[in-house]
């Protein structure tokens, strides 16, 4: 039997009911209506695949069923949930779909790891153990998150991830109650989101060229895989958001401005002061490109791009970048970022930017994402009402190598190596911030050296699990040794799901991961060994 102390992230209150156990029978049903229906369907699919039982969804419970019940109020907001397991019933309570989603993820972890199957429907199912296997311990759980934003970032610009790959990323992160996926859609190397020809196009800009040129670039391969081309149509982007929303994940799109824009400068000649397109970038160079503050077309372009992106974005946030504009010049930076943030806010969205933009006069409530450098402007903006999203590179950047021998990954952040323990043993409320000023935590994966999900997972896991617990669980409840033990137990689940992870030293892993580099050759080329952020 599984135990209640393998849960990850750690719930707020767990009370074992000693002597009680629930055994799932082939005749069990899932009881759900209304707001609980989506989560009930997900639980049904998970348990059908894992147990081979039918588990029909019904509306009136009897002994031996799993019921999802809507309640009027629950401490802790829409993501809070209750979960009670007794001898003859499992009862999940929540006040919103998000709470039911979270309750199902916790219930999933109370089942033996053998319930887990390959995540992609294409993966061959593991053999289903017999009916006596599904015994889970009696418990009462009341749970709610510490921070409302618990995210990952995927750099789909440096290396493209298909719609199916992004959906699988959402499946993996969701089980740890990570609820935000920031997509870094544009950079020097590529432009990955369709911008349609506008009806009103005063300067005659060819927006279609952004993806025709910027999505087609074949970023160089590494020794571990070929470069990847592609882009998301607006329908693809909506499809990803629908999939994410059903799994309690919010998608945050980023257009990086006013630096990191070489792909736009290559696609649209008018954005350059001399009217001539830049060549596409085929290296990992950063910090050398900029929009021009003195060209009226700069603002026309940004208004069109942010307007279209806002119109297809269902979530509240629009990320406008603002990092590493090293050749923009201070005054031009301030002029452009102030105007871009205003344009972003005019779309009705809340703008988000990397912490460099905290130097600028921003719209009320603009979110500051801290990654690197001075903290004072961040604390100052927080004092003026800007929520802070914490992504300090040394404790959240998932692209960093684990050690100098890591075949992929970057290594520019001082103070490494960066293991799950460094990513666990820190607190987001720091440097003079107050608890209510911190919106949450995000772990970025920059992909200069990463090709595809299997390599991405190896860098993300287990460190993203550390971040999930930092973001979900209270600081006093967190404990490095307890977490080490629970990570070890998690190994079997990830392994059965087909998610490669780093077999971090110092952890007693319950199963070995498959090799993410098995179908590739060699190691990453030196060219990427010293790359900057
Ligand atoms: C960053 O890593 N340039 C935000």
Short mmCIF file of C-alpha atoms and ligand atoms in Angstrom, two decimals:
data_model
loop_
_atom_site.label_atom_id
_atom_site.label_comp_id
_atom_site.label_asym_id
_atom_site.label_seq_id
_atom_site.Cartn_x
_atom_site.Cartn_y
_atom_site.Cartn_z
CA UNK A 1 0.00 0.00 0.00
CA UNK A 2 1.14 3.50 -0.76
CA UNK A 3 1.49 5.89 2.16
CA UNK A 4 0.17 9.38 2.74
CA UNK A 5 3.64 10.75 3.27
CA UNK A 6 4.74 10.43 -0.36
CA UNK A 7 2.70 13.43 -1.48
CA UNK A 8 4.55 16.05 -3.50
CA UNK A 9 4.09 19.01 -3.19
CA UNK A 10 3.38 18.67 0.50
CA UNK A 11 -0.27 19.46 1.35
CA UNK A 12 -1.21 21.94 4.05
CA UNK A 13 -2.90 19.48 6.45
CA UNK A 14 -2.68 15.68 6.30
CA UNK A 15 -4.32 13.55 9.00
CA UNK A 16 -3.92 9.80 8.52
CA UNK A 17 -6.98 7.74 9.54
CA UNK A 18 -5.16 4.87 11.16
CA UNK A 19 -6.72 1.51 10.51
CA UNK A 20 -8.84 2.64 7.56
CA UNK A 21 -8.05 1.61 3.99
CA UNK A 22 -9.97 1.95 0.77
CA UNK A 23 -9.78 -0.75 -1.89
CA UNK A 24 -10.91 0.23 -5.38
CA UNK A 25 -13.24 -2.43 -6.77
CA UNK A 26 -13.93 -3.08 -10.47
CA UNK A 27 -17.56 -2.05 -9.80
CA UNK A 28 -16.68 1.42 -8.43
CA UNK A 29 -18.11 4.54 -10.01
CA UNK A 30 -17.06 8.18 -10.12
CA UNK A 31 -19.76 10.55 -8.91
CA UNK A 32 -19.66 14.08 -10.35
CA UNK A 33 -21.73 16.87 -11.83
CA UNK A 34 -21.22 20.42 -13.11
CA UNK A 35 -17.95 22.04 -12.02
CA UNK A 36 -16.49 18.64 -11.12
CA UNK A 37 -17.14 17.00 -14.50
CA UNK A 38 -13.85 17.83 -16.25
CA UNK A 39 -11.70 16.62 -13.35
CA UNK A 40 -13.91 13.53 -13.00
CA UNK A 41 -13.30 12.69 -16.66
CA UNK A 42 -9.56 13.09 -16.17
CA UNK A 43 -9.62 10.86 -13.08
CA UNK A 44 -11.66 8.29 -14.98
CA UNK A 45 -9.18 8.18 -17.87
CA UNK A 46 -6.20 7.94 -15.56
CA UNK A 47 -7.70 5.10 -13.52
CA UNK A 48 -9.13 3.30 -16.56
CA UNK A 49 -5.69 3.24 -18.17
CA UNK A 50 -4.00 2.26 -14.92
CA UNK A 51 -6.43 -0.32 -13.54
CA UNK A 52 -8.40 -1.57 -16.51
CA UNK A 53 -11.66 -0.90 -14.59
CA UNK A 54 -14.59 0.77 -16.29
CA UNK A 55 -15.37 3.39 -13.60
CA UNK A 56 -18.50 4.98 -15.14
CA UNK A 57 -19.40 8.54 -14.17
CA UNK A 58 -22.72 8.73 -12.31
CA UNK A 59 -24.66 11.19 -10.15
CA UNK A 60 -25.68 9.27 -6.98
CA UNK A 61 -23.06 7.62 -4.83
CA UNK A 62 -23.09 4.38 -2.96
CA UNK A 63 -20.48 2.53 -0.94
CA UNK A 64 -17.16 2.05 -2.73
CA UNK A 65 -17.49 5.05 -5.05
CA UNK A 66 -15.25 8.08 -5.57
CA UNK A 67 -17.31 11.26 -5.33
CA UNK A 68 -16.41 14.82 -6.31
CA UNK A 69 -18.64 17.27 -4.44
CA UNK A 70 -18.98 20.99 -5.01
CA UNK A 71 -18.98 23.01 -1.78
CA UNK A 72 -19.90 26.68 -1.32
CA UNK A 73 -16.79 27.80 0.50
CA UNK A 74 -13.45 26.35 1.37
CA UNK A 75 -10.52 28.11 3.04
CA UNK A 76 -7.82 28.95 0.53
CA UNK A 77 -9.65 30.01 -2.63
CA UNK A 78 -10.55 28.36 -5.94
CA UNK A 79 -7.53 26.04 -5.93
CA UNK A 80 -8.21 24.68 -2.44
CA UNK A 81 -9.62 21.20 -1.99
CA UNK A 82 -10.48 18.57 0.59
CA UNK A 83 -9.86 14.84 0.21
CA UNK A 84 -11.15 12.15 2.56
CA UNK A 85 -10.39 8.45 2.19
CA UNK A 86 -12.20 6.00 4.48
CA UNK A 87 -12.89 2.26 4.39
CA UNK A 88 -15.87 2.64 2.11
CA UNK A 89 -15.56 5.91 0.17
CA UNK A 90 -13.32 8.54 -1.35
CA UNK A 91 -14.67 12.07 -1.24
CA UNK A 92 -13.11 15.08 -3.02
CA UNK A 93 -14.46 18.55 -2.29
CA UNK A 94 -13.74 21.90 -3.95
CA UNK A 95 -15.46 25.13 -4.83
CA UNK A 96 -14.18 25.38 -8.43
CA UNK A 97 -12.78 23.23 -11.26
CA UNK A 98 -9.22 24.20 -10.27
CA UNK A 99 -9.71 22.70 -6.81
CA UNK A 100 -11.05 19.46 -8.27
CA UNK A 101 -8.10 19.25 -10.64
CA UNK A 102 -5.71 19.60 -7.70
CA UNK A 103 -7.65 17.05 -5.61
CA UNK A 104 -7.39 14.51 -8.43
CA UNK A 105 -3.61 14.99 -8.63
CA UNK A 106 -3.30 14.29 -4.91
CA UNK A 107 -5.57 11.25 -5.11
CA UNK A 108 -3.44 10.00 -8.01
CA UNK A 109 -0.37 10.10 -5.74
CA UNK A 110 -2.20 8.09 -3.07
CA UNK A 111 -2.59 5.22 -5.53
CA UNK A 112 0.38 2.89 -5.96
CA UNK A 113 2.86 4.09 -8.64
CA UNK A 114 1.81 1.12 -10.77
CA UNK A 115 -1.32 3.10 -11.72
CA UNK A 116 0.89 5.32 -13.91
CA UNK A 117 1.02 4.67 -17.66
CA UNK A 118 3.03 6.26 -20.50
CA UNK A 119 1.83 9.86 -20.93
CA UNK A 120 1.52 9.80 -24.68
CA UNK A 121 -1.40 7.70 -25.85
CA UNK A 122 1.11 6.15 -28.32
CA UNK A 123 3.16 4.62 -25.52
CA UNK A 124 2.47 0.91 -25.04
CA UNK A 125 0.53 0.41 -21.76
CA UNK A 126 2.30 -1.31 -18.91
CA UNK A 127 0.69 -4.57 -17.83
CA UNK A 128 -2.24 -3.93 -15.50
CA UNK A 129 -1.85 -5.53 -12.08
CA UNK A 130 -4.78 -7.50 -10.69
CA UNK A 131 -7.83 -6.12 -8.91
CA UNK A 132 -6.44 -6.50 -5.42
CA UNK A 133 -3.73 -3.93 -6.02
CA UNK A 134 -5.61 -0.69 -5.59
CA UNK A 135 -5.47 -0.20 -1.85
CA UNK A 136 -4.99 3.30 -0.55
CA UNK A 137 -4.60 4.59 2.98
CA UNK A 138 -7.32 6.33 5.01
CA UNK A 139 -6.64 10.05 5.33
CA UNK A 140 -8.18 13.51 5.65
CA UNK A 141 -6.44 16.24 3.63
CA UNK A 142 -7.15 19.97 3.52
CA UNK A 143 -4.95 21.77 1.04
CA UNK A 144 -4.42 25.13 -0.65
CA UNK A 145 -1.45 26.82 -2.33
CA UNK A 146 0.90 29.35 -0.77
CA UNK A 147 1.36 31.28 -4.05
CA UNK A 148 -1.21 31.71 -6.79
CA UNK A 149 1.32 31.61 -9.68
CA UNK A 150 3.42 28.45 -9.96
CA UNK A 151 5.00 28.36 -13.36
CA UNK A 152 7.43 27.02 -15.89
CA UNK A 153 8.76 28.86 -18.95
CA UNK A 154 9.53 27.17 -22.22
CA UNK A 155 11.76 28.99 -24.74
CA UNK A 156 10.07 27.83 -27.93
CA UNK A 157 12.05 30.44 -29.91
CA UNK A 158 15.57 28.98 -29.66
CA UNK A 159 14.18 25.50 -30.15
CA UNK A 160 10.67 24.82 -31.36
CA UNK A 161 8.30 22.53 -29.47
CA UNK A 162 5.29 21.21 -31.40
CA UNK A 163 1.73 21.66 -30.13
CA UNK A 164 1.73 17.99 -29.04
CA UNK A 165 4.99 18.48 -27.14
CA UNK A 166 3.65 21.55 -25.35
CA UNK A 167 0.53 19.60 -24.36
CA UNK A 168 2.65 16.82 -22.94
CA UNK A 169 4.67 19.39 -20.97
CA UNK A 170 1.35 20.52 -19.49
CA UNK A 171 0.47 16.94 -18.55
CA UNK A 172 3.76 16.49 -16.73
CA UNK A 173 3.74 19.79 -14.84
CA UNK A 174 0.06 19.60 -13.89
CA UNK A 175 0.57 16.58 -11.64
CA UNK A 176 2.75 18.78 -9.39
CA UNK A 177 0.08 21.51 -9.32
CA UNK A 178 2.19 23.84 -11.45
CA UNK A 179 -0.40 26.14 -12.99
CA UNK A 180 1.28 28.60 -15.39
CA UNK A 181 3.16 28.02 -18.64
CA UNK A 182 5.01 31.04 -20.00
CA UNK A 183 5.82 30.63 -23.70
CA UNK A 184 8.80 32.70 -24.86
CA UNK A 185 7.52 33.06 -28.42
CA UNK A 186 10.02 35.42 -30.03
CA UNK A 187 13.73 36.11 -29.85
CA UNK A 188 16.73 36.94 -32.02
CA UNK A 189 16.75 33.42 -33.44
CA UNK A 190 13.07 32.95 -34.30
CA UNK A 191 9.47 34.23 -34.30
CA UNK A 192 7.00 31.47 -33.41
CA UNK A 193 3.50 33.01 -33.40
CA UNK A 194 1.37 33.85 -36.44
CA UNK A 195 0.45 37.51 -36.83
CA UNK A 196 -2.29 37.92 -39.43
CA UNK A 197 -2.38 40.68 -42.08
CA UNK A 198 -4.34 43.54 -40.47
CA UNK A 199 -7.18 45.34 -42.23
CA UNK A 200 -5.55 48.64 -41.33
CA UNK A 201 -1.86 48.51 -42.24
CA UNK A 202 -0.63 52.11 -42.70
CA UNK A 203 3.01 51.23 -43.40
CA UNK A 204 2.26 48.10 -45.43
CA UNK A 205 4.24 45.78 -43.14
CA UNK A 206 4.40 42.12 -44.18
CA UNK A 207 3.40 40.46 -40.88
CA UNK A 208 3.18 37.07 -42.58
CA UNK A 209 6.91 37.24 -43.07
CA UNK A 210 7.47 37.06 -39.29
CA UNK A 211 6.71 33.35 -39.29
CA UNK A 212 7.65 32.71 -42.93
CA UNK A 213 11.18 33.92 -42.18
CA UNK A 214 11.35 33.76 -38.40
CA UNK A 215 9.69 30.37 -38.03
CA UNK A 216 11.66 28.73 -40.80
CA UNK A 217 15.13 29.36 -39.47
CA UNK A 218 17.02 26.20 -38.91
CA UNK A 219 18.76 27.04 -35.66
CA UNK A 220 21.95 24.98 -35.59
CA UNK A 221 21.82 21.49 -34.29
CA UNK A 222 23.77 20.51 -31.25
CA UNK A 223 25.66 17.24 -31.07
CA UNK A 224 22.46 15.98 -29.45
CA UNK A 225 19.96 16.76 -32.15
CA UNK A 226 19.12 18.79 -35.26
CA UNK A 227 17.79 22.36 -35.12
CA UNK A 228 14.01 22.73 -35.15
CA UNK A 229 11.77 24.92 -37.28
CA UNK A 230 8.10 25.79 -36.95
CA UNK A 231 5.57 28.21 -35.50
CA UNK A 232 2.12 28.26 -33.91
CA UNK A 233 -0.82 29.45 -35.94
CA UNK A 234 -3.30 31.49 -33.93
CA UNK A 235 -5.55 28.40 -33.92
CA UNK A 236 -2.66 26.31 -32.54
CA UNK A 237 -2.20 28.86 -29.77
CA UNK A 238 -5.91 28.74 -28.89
CA UNK A 239 -5.77 24.94 -28.95
CA UNK A 240 -2.84 24.92 -26.49
CA UNK A 241 -4.72 27.31 -24.18
CA UNK A 242 -7.89 25.18 -24.23
CA UNK A 243 -5.87 22.09 -23.38
CA UNK A 244 -4.04 23.95 -20.63
CA UNK A 245 -7.19 25.47 -19.13
CA UNK A 246 -8.76 22.04 -18.71
CA UNK A 247 -5.69 21.14 -16.64
CA UNK A 248 -5.64 24.28 -14.51
CA UNK A 249 -2.70 25.76 -16.44
CA UNK A 250 -2.66 29.38 -17.52
CA UNK A 251 -0.69 30.23 -20.68
CA UNK A 252 1.37 33.44 -20.60
CA UNK A 253 2.63 34.52 -24.04
CA UNK A 254 5.78 36.64 -24.38
CA UNK A 255 6.89 38.94 -27.19
CA UNK A 256 10.39 40.01 -26.14
CA UNK A 257 10.87 43.77 -26.69
CA UNK A 258 12.75 46.04 -27.41
CA UNK A 259 15.87 43.79 -27.55
CA UNK A 260 15.91 40.13 -28.63
CA UNK A 261 14.18 41.19 -31.86
CA UNK A 262 16.54 40.11 -34.64
CA UNK A 263 13.97 37.74 -36.18
CA UNK A 264 11.52 40.66 -36.53
CA UNK A 265 14.25 42.89 -37.97
CA UNK A 266 15.03 40.15 -40.51
CA UNK A 267 11.38 39.64 -41.47
CA UNK A 268 10.23 43.28 -41.68
CA UNK A 269 12.76 45.62 -43.33
CA UNK A 270 10.88 48.80 -42.32
CA UNK A 271 11.74 48.17 -38.66
CA UNK A 272 15.38 48.94 -39.44
CA UNK A 273 16.56 52.59 -39.64
CA UNK A 274 18.15 51.93 -43.06
CA UNK A 275 15.09 49.98 -44.28
CA UNK A 276 17.19 46.87 -44.93
CA UNK A 277 16.47 43.50 -43.32
CA UNK A 278 18.97 41.99 -40.90
CA UNK A 279 20.26 38.51 -41.69
CA UNK A 280 18.70 35.74 -39.59
CA UNK A 281 20.72 34.71 -36.56
CA UNK A 282 22.08 31.19 -36.56
CA UNK A 283 24.10 31.45 -33.35
CA UNK A 284 23.24 31.76 -29.69
CA UNK A 285 24.33 35.43 -29.49
CA UNK A 286 22.24 37.72 -27.29
CA UNK A 287 21.97 41.41 -26.54
CA UNK A 288 22.85 42.83 -29.97
CA UNK A 289 19.47 43.71 -31.52
CA UNK A 290 17.00 46.50 -30.82
CA UNK A 291 13.91 48.19 -32.12
CA UNK A 292 14.36 51.87 -32.94
CA UNK A 293 12.75 54.36 -30.56
CA UNK A 294 12.74 57.12 -33.21
CA UNK A 295 10.81 55.25 -35.91
CA UNK A 296 7.01 55.68 -35.78
CA UNK A 297 6.63 52.27 -37.42
CA UNK A 298 8.11 50.67 -34.28
CA UNK A 299 4.99 51.62 -32.30
CA UNK A 300 2.63 50.72 -35.14
CA UNK A 301 4.22 47.25 -35.27
CA UNK A 302 4.12 46.68 -31.51
CA UNK A 303 0.49 47.87 -31.29
CA UNK A 304 -0.56 45.40 -34.00
CA UNK A 305 1.39 42.46 -32.56
CA UNK A 306 0.33 42.97 -28.94
CA UNK A 307 -3.25 43.71 -30.01
CA UNK A 308 -3.54 40.46 -31.98
CA UNK A 309 -1.84 38.44 -29.27
CA UNK A 310 -4.10 39.90 -26.58
CA UNK A 311 -7.17 39.11 -28.66
CA UNK A 312 -6.29 35.39 -28.79
CA UNK A 313 -5.01 35.14 -25.20
CA UNK A 314 -7.57 33.89 -22.69
CA UNK A 315 -5.48 34.54 -19.57
CA UNK A 316 -4.91 37.91 -17.90
CA UNK A 317 -1.19 38.33 -18.70
CA UNK A 318 0.82 39.61 -21.65
CA UNK A 319 4.61 39.39 -21.23
CA UNK A 320 6.55 42.10 -23.08
CA UNK A 321 10.10 40.98 -22.26
CA UNK A 322 12.36 43.96 -21.55
CA UNK A 323 15.50 41.96 -20.73
CA UNK A 324 19.05 42.41 -22.00
CA UNK A 325 18.44 45.33 -24.36
CA UNK A 326 22.17 45.95 -24.31
CA UNK A 327 22.44 48.11 -27.45
CA UNK A 328 19.21 50.11 -27.00
CA UNK A 329 20.57 52.95 -24.87
CA UNK A 330 18.94 54.00 -21.59
CA UNK A 331 16.73 56.83 -22.85
CA UNK A 332 15.51 54.87 -25.86
CA UNK A 333 14.81 51.89 -23.61
CA UNK A 334 12.72 53.99 -21.24
CA UNK A 335 10.83 55.64 -24.10
CA UNK A 336 9.97 52.37 -25.80
CA UNK A 337 9.25 50.19 -22.79
CA UNK A 338 7.00 52.82 -21.21
CA UNK A 339 5.03 53.03 -24.45
CA UNK A 340 4.96 49.24 -25.05
CA UNK A 341 3.73 48.65 -21.49
CA UNK A 342 1.02 51.26 -22.03
CA UNK A 343 0.00 49.62 -25.34
CA UNK A 344 -0.06 46.23 -23.59
CA UNK A 345 -2.23 47.55 -20.77
CA UNK A 346 -4.59 49.17 -23.29
CA UNK A 347 -5.42 45.71 -24.62
CA UNK A 348 -6.98 45.00 -21.22
CA UNK A 349 -4.21 42.63 -20.14
CA UNK A 350 -1.82 42.92 -17.22
CA UNK A 351 1.68 43.36 -18.57
CA UNK A 352 4.58 41.31 -17.27
CA UNK A 353 8.26 42.06 -17.91
CA UNK A 354 11.73 40.95 -16.85
CA UNK A 355 13.14 42.99 -13.98
CA UNK A 356 15.13 45.43 -16.17
CA UNK A 357 11.79 47.06 -16.95
CA UNK A 358 11.27 47.93 -13.29
CA UNK A 359 13.36 51.07 -14.04
CA UNK A 360 10.52 52.40 -16.19
CA UNK A 361 7.25 54.10 -15.28
CA UNK A 362 4.80 51.20 -15.60
CA UNK A 363 1.01 50.86 -15.65
CA UNK A 364 -0.63 50.10 -12.29
CA UNK A 365 -0.32 46.46 -11.32
CA UNK A 366 2.29 45.58 -13.98
CA UNK A 367 4.06 42.37 -12.90
CA UNK A 368 7.85 42.36 -12.46
CA UNK A 369 9.61 39.05 -13.11
CA UNK A 370 12.94 39.00 -11.27
CA UNK A 371 15.69 36.90 -12.87
CA UNK A 372 19.08 38.59 -12.33
CA UNK A 373 20.76 41.81 -11.21
CA UNK A 374 19.80 44.52 -8.74
CA UNK A 375 16.83 43.89 -6.50
CA UNK A 376 16.17 47.45 -5.27
CA UNK A 377 14.05 48.58 -8.25
CA UNK A 378 11.97 45.41 -7.83
CA UNK A 379 11.28 46.10 -4.16
CA UNK A 380 10.46 49.71 -5.02
CA UNK A 381 7.96 48.68 -7.70
CA UNK A 382 6.46 46.10 -5.33
CA UNK A 383 5.92 48.90 -2.83
CA UNK A 384 4.03 50.80 -5.52
CA UNK A 385 1.71 47.85 -6.16
CA UNK A 386 3.53 45.70 -8.74
CA UNK A 387 3.30 41.98 -7.94
CA UNK A 388 6.66 40.18 -8.18
CA UNK A 389 7.23 36.90 -9.95
CA UNK A 390 10.38 35.22 -8.63
CA UNK A 391 12.75 33.55 -11.12
CA UNK A 392 16.19 34.17 -9.62
CA UNK A 393 18.56 32.42 -12.02
CA UNK A 394 20.58 30.61 -9.35
CA UNK A 395 17.54 28.86 -7.85
CA UNK A 396 15.03 28.59 -10.70
CA UNK A 397 16.75 28.48 -14.12
CA UNK A 398 16.08 24.95 -15.32
CA UNK A 399 18.43 25.25 -18.31
CA UNK A 400 21.57 25.34 -16.16
CA UNK A 401 23.86 22.31 -16.22
CA UNK A 402 23.79 20.03 -13.18
CA UNK A 403 27.56 19.81 -13.25
CA UNK A 404 30.34 20.57 -15.76
CA UNK A 405 29.86 17.14 -17.35
CA UNK A 406 26.17 17.65 -18.18
CA UNK A 407 25.82 16.94 -21.93
CA UNK A 408 23.33 19.80 -22.37
CA UNK A 409 22.56 22.97 -20.48
CA UNK A 410 24.03 26.42 -19.97
CA UNK A 411 26.47 27.42 -17.27
CA UNK A 412 26.63 31.20 -16.98
CA UNK A 413 25.10 31.57 -13.51
CA UNK A 414 27.69 31.88 -10.77
CA UNK A 415 27.56 29.60 -7.76
CA UNK A 416 26.60 26.28 -9.33
CA UNK A 417 26.21 23.34 -9.52
CA UNK A 418 22.46 23.60 -9.46
CA UNK A 419 20.77 20.55 -8.10
CA UNK A 420 17.26 19.91 -6.83
CA UNK A 421 18.53 20.87 -3.36
CA UNK A 422 19.54 24.44 -4.36
CA UNK A 423 16.18 24.78 -6.10
CA UNK A 424 14.43 23.61 -2.93
CA UNK A 425 16.25 25.35 -0.12
CA UNK A 426 15.36 29.01 -0.71
CA UNK A 427 12.42 31.28 -0.14
CA UNK A 428 10.68 33.49 -2.73
CA UNK A 429 9.87 36.12 -0.09
CA UNK A 430 13.28 37.76 0.27
CA UNK A 431 15.25 40.99 -0.05
CA UNK A 432 12.68 43.11 1.75
CA UNK A 433 9.58 41.81 -0.05
CA UNK A 434 6.43 40.99 1.91
CA UNK A 435 4.51 37.76 1.39
CA UNK A 436 1.55 39.47 -0.29
CA UNK A 437 3.87 41.19 -2.80
CA UNK A 438 5.05 37.89 -4.30
CA UNK A 439 2.75 36.58 -7.01
CA UNK A 440 4.67 33.34 -7.26
CA UNK A 441 7.58 31.42 -8.72
CA UNK A 442 8.57 30.46 -12.27
CA UNK A 443 11.30 28.15 -13.56
CA UNK A 444 12.49 29.11 -17.08
CA UNK A 445 13.99 26.65 -19.55
CA UNK A 446 16.09 28.46 -22.19
CA UNK A 447 16.66 26.08 -25.06
CA UNK A 448 19.86 26.96 -26.91
CA UNK A 449 21.13 23.45 -26.12
CA UNK A 450 17.81 21.57 -25.81
CA UNK A 451 16.08 19.65 -28.59
CA UNK A 452 12.65 18.23 -27.82
CA UNK A 453 10.77 17.14 -24.72
CA UNK A 454 12.97 14.27 -23.60
CA UNK A 455 16.02 16.52 -23.27
CA UNK A 456 13.85 19.26 -21.78
CA UNK A 457 12.49 16.89 -19.12
CA UNK A 458 15.98 15.82 -18.13
CA UNK A 459 16.90 19.43 -17.31
CA UNK A 460 13.48 20.22 -15.78
CA UNK A 461 13.04 17.16 -13.57
CA UNK A 462 13.51 16.83 -10.68
CA UNK A 463 14.30 20.55 -10.24
CA UNK A 464 10.81 21.64 -11.38
CA UNK A 465 9.40 19.44 -8.60
CA UNK A 466 11.49 21.40 -6.10
CA UNK A 467 10.01 24.61 -7.47
CA UNK A 468 6.51 23.19 -7.29
CA UNK A 469 6.89 22.55 -3.58
CA UNK A 470 8.56 25.95 -2.97
CA UNK A 471 5.55 27.57 -4.67
CA UNK A 472 2.80 25.40 -3.15
CA UNK A 473 3.84 24.46 0.37
CA UNK A 474 4.47 26.68 3.38
CA UNK A 475 8.06 27.52 4.30
CA UNK A 476 7.89 25.96 7.80
CA UNK A 477 6.51 22.70 6.37
CA UNK A 478 9.33 22.27 3.90
CA UNK A 479 12.16 19.94 4.85
CA UNK A 480 15.11 18.93 2.68
CA UNK A 481 15.45 15.37 3.95
CA UNK A 482 11.75 14.63 3.73
CA UNK A 483 11.72 16.03 0.22
CA UNK A 484 14.75 13.91 -0.75
CA UNK A 485 12.87 10.78 0.34
CA UNK A 486 9.67 11.75 -1.48
CA UNK A 487 11.67 12.52 -4.66
CA UNK A 488 13.15 9.05 -4.52
CA UNK A 489 9.66 7.57 -4.36
CA UNK A 490 8.54 9.76 -7.26
CA UNK A 491 11.16 8.17 -9.52
CA UNK A 492 8.95 5.17 -10.25
CA UNK A 493 6.02 7.38 -11.25
CA UNK A 494 8.09 9.49 -13.66
CA UNK A 495 9.75 6.41 -15.03
CA UNK A 496 6.40 4.71 -15.73
CA UNK A 497 5.12 7.90 -17.37
CA UNK A 498 8.15 7.90 -19.67
CA UNK A 499 9.51 11.19 -18.33
CA UNK A 500 13.32 11.18 -18.22
CA UNK A 501 14.77 12.85 -15.15
CA UNK A 502 18.23 13.50 -13.79
CA UNK A 503 19.21 10.67 -11.48
CA UNK A 504 20.42 13.18 -8.95
CA UNK A 505 23.11 11.88 -6.64
CA UNK A 506 22.14 11.67 -2.98
CA UNK A 507 18.60 10.49 -3.77
CA UNK A 508 17.57 6.85 -3.50
CA UNK A 509 15.56 6.59 -6.71
CA UNK A 510 12.80 3.96 -6.72
CA UNK A 511 13.28 3.43 -10.46
CA UNK A 512 15.70 4.45 -13.17
CA UNK A 513 14.68 6.87 -15.92
CA UNK A 514 15.02 6.06 -19.58
CA UNK A 515 18.02 7.72 -21.24
CA UNK A 516 17.01 11.01 -22.90
CA UNK A 517 20.11 10.92 -25.07
CA UNK A 518 19.84 7.29 -26.16
CA UNK A 519 18.91 8.07 -29.76
CA UNK A 520 21.46 10.85 -30.22
CA UNK A 521 25.22 11.04 -30.51
CA UNK A 522 27.97 12.82 -28.72
CA UNK A 523 27.66 15.79 -26.45
CA UNK A 524 26.69 19.36 -26.97
CA UNK A 525 29.13 21.36 -29.11
CA UNK A 526 31.56 23.68 -27.31
CA UNK A 527 29.97 26.61 -29.10
CA UNK A 528 27.17 26.48 -26.51
CA UNK A 529 29.32 25.80 -23.49
CA UNK A 530 29.85 29.43 -22.53
CA UNK A 531 26.69 30.99 -23.87
CA UNK A 532 25.20 33.92 -21.94
CA UNK A 533 21.61 33.94 -20.76
C1 LIG B 1 16.79 36.27 -19.33
O1 LIG B 1 17.28 35.21 -18.90
N1 LIG B 1 17.40 36.94 -20.29
C2 LIG B 1 15.55 36.80 -18.81
#
